[in-house]
Amino acid sequence: MVKVEEKEGKVQKADAKNKTAILTMTDWEQKQLVALDQYAKLYPQSDKTIGVIYQAGYLFYNKNMFKEASERFRTVIAMNPKSKDAMTAANLILDSLNLIEDWSTLKEVAKAFYDQPNLGDTAFKKELYSVYERSSFKLIEETTKKDSDQAKAANAFMAFYNEFPASEVGDLALNNAAAYYYNLKQRAEAMQARILLIEKFPKSKYYKDQVGLLGFDYESMGNFAEAANWYEKLFALDKDHANASDAIYSAALFRRALGESDKAVNNFRQYIAAYPTKDNVQQVRLDIAKIFEDTQKWDQAAATYLDFYSQKDTSGISPDLLIYARLRYGKCLVAQGQGPKAEKQTQESVEWFKKAKESGTAFTSGVEFVAEMMFVLAEKQFNEFSAMEVSGPKSKVSRAQEDKALTDSCSRRQRPSRPSRPPTPTSSTPAPVSGVSRPSSGSVRPMRTLGRRS
């Protein structure tokens, strides 16, 4: 009869936009329902009665009349909890509540069926508990959407985990609880939730996030050693994680500050290897060299600086960093007792700087680095000059002594030197020019006084 009514267009189809909208029964379905109810009243002890009542309930269920359906399904369950019809009826009651998204009632009914003795077998009980669990979680989610009280939400998710520690959504509950506690600045509670998730759900999709966030919690507390541990763990888990690069870089900084230079260098090197295109990679290379300097590992520091500015392609490196590396390399050589080599390298670096400037390279802080190099070179010459011995009095002299010394010095400079004896005339001495007589010493006239007329 149903097929006939379908052909005649008498069967109302479900609304695609509202799947729980109540549908009207056809004439035949109404008559069938009356007949089923009458049978149940007339023959309550019949073996067929439980099935008849189930059919009546299903008619209502099929038309989205869940309240009427539930009444009949509950009767079926009460009549014989162990029967197959009872388990199916219980499932349909729960399904109807799920369809209308009545999470509160669904949670209560699922728990009631779970606690009801003899209702279903072990597998069915497990299914009922799962419904109870999922509806409990869904109820928390829906309540949180309507209520902005984050404290209630955090505690509710935490309570859910405590009640269902093995739940398939237990990790989500802990993740949400941690987020709400963090927003409330309840760091201890947030960390507790994160640690539980990490310990109990190592395969959770939230696992890596919580590892990184736990590291951040320790960093916020000033526990940099523990923060570094968790940041290194995140990097080891997944180098492609959104926070992995920041994590390993921060871990390197913390290790350096803690005096753990070897770990700091290792972290920096891992950072360079994993993220070679990062903007700060060249600076990190210099940081490694500086760590070697700070720990007086001069040979390693020198090698690192030399490798830095000797790269084949330095087009992408700031010229300031290049000249800085040259400056530090020279200092490392000096620290190793290689003064002459350092002087030569410093001179070469100054020349490199001059050529770079001439070609249009712009320097900022690099100018200061070169100034320091030039000072070092000038200082060496000054020291050499200062070391020269100069003759003179060994103690303070008077003004008269100074004047006398000056006069004597000038006299020595102006007085022509005399030979030890007069030269002996030789045959090569030229004779006086004929016709010119030499004046005698007595005939020499004094010079006229300047300004007087003759």
JSON list of C-alpha atoms in Angstrom, two decimals, residues 6 98 207 213 331 345 353 401:
[
{"chain": "A", "resi": 6, "resn": "GLU", "atom": "CA", "xyz": [4.05, 6.86, -3.24]},
{"chain": "A", "resi": 98, "resn": "ASN", "atom": "CA", "xyz": [21.05, 13.14, 18.17]},
{"chain": "A", "resi": 207, "resn": "TYR", "atom": "CA", "xyz": [50.84, 16.68, 20.53]},
{"chain": "A", "resi": 213, "resn": "LEU", "atom": "CA", "xyz": [53.49, 25.62, 24.06]},
{"chain": "A", "resi": 331, "resn": "LYS", "atom": "CA", "xyz": [91.75, 39.63, 16.63]},
{"chain": "A", "resi": 345, "resn": "GLN", "atom": "CA", "xyz": [95.37, 40.43, 7.13]},
{"chain": "A", "resi": 353, "resn": "PHE", "atom": "CA", "xyz": [87.22, 48.15, 2.26]},
{"chain": "A", "resi": 401, "resn": "GLN", "atom": "CA", "xyz": [120.26, 75.50, 30.18]}
]
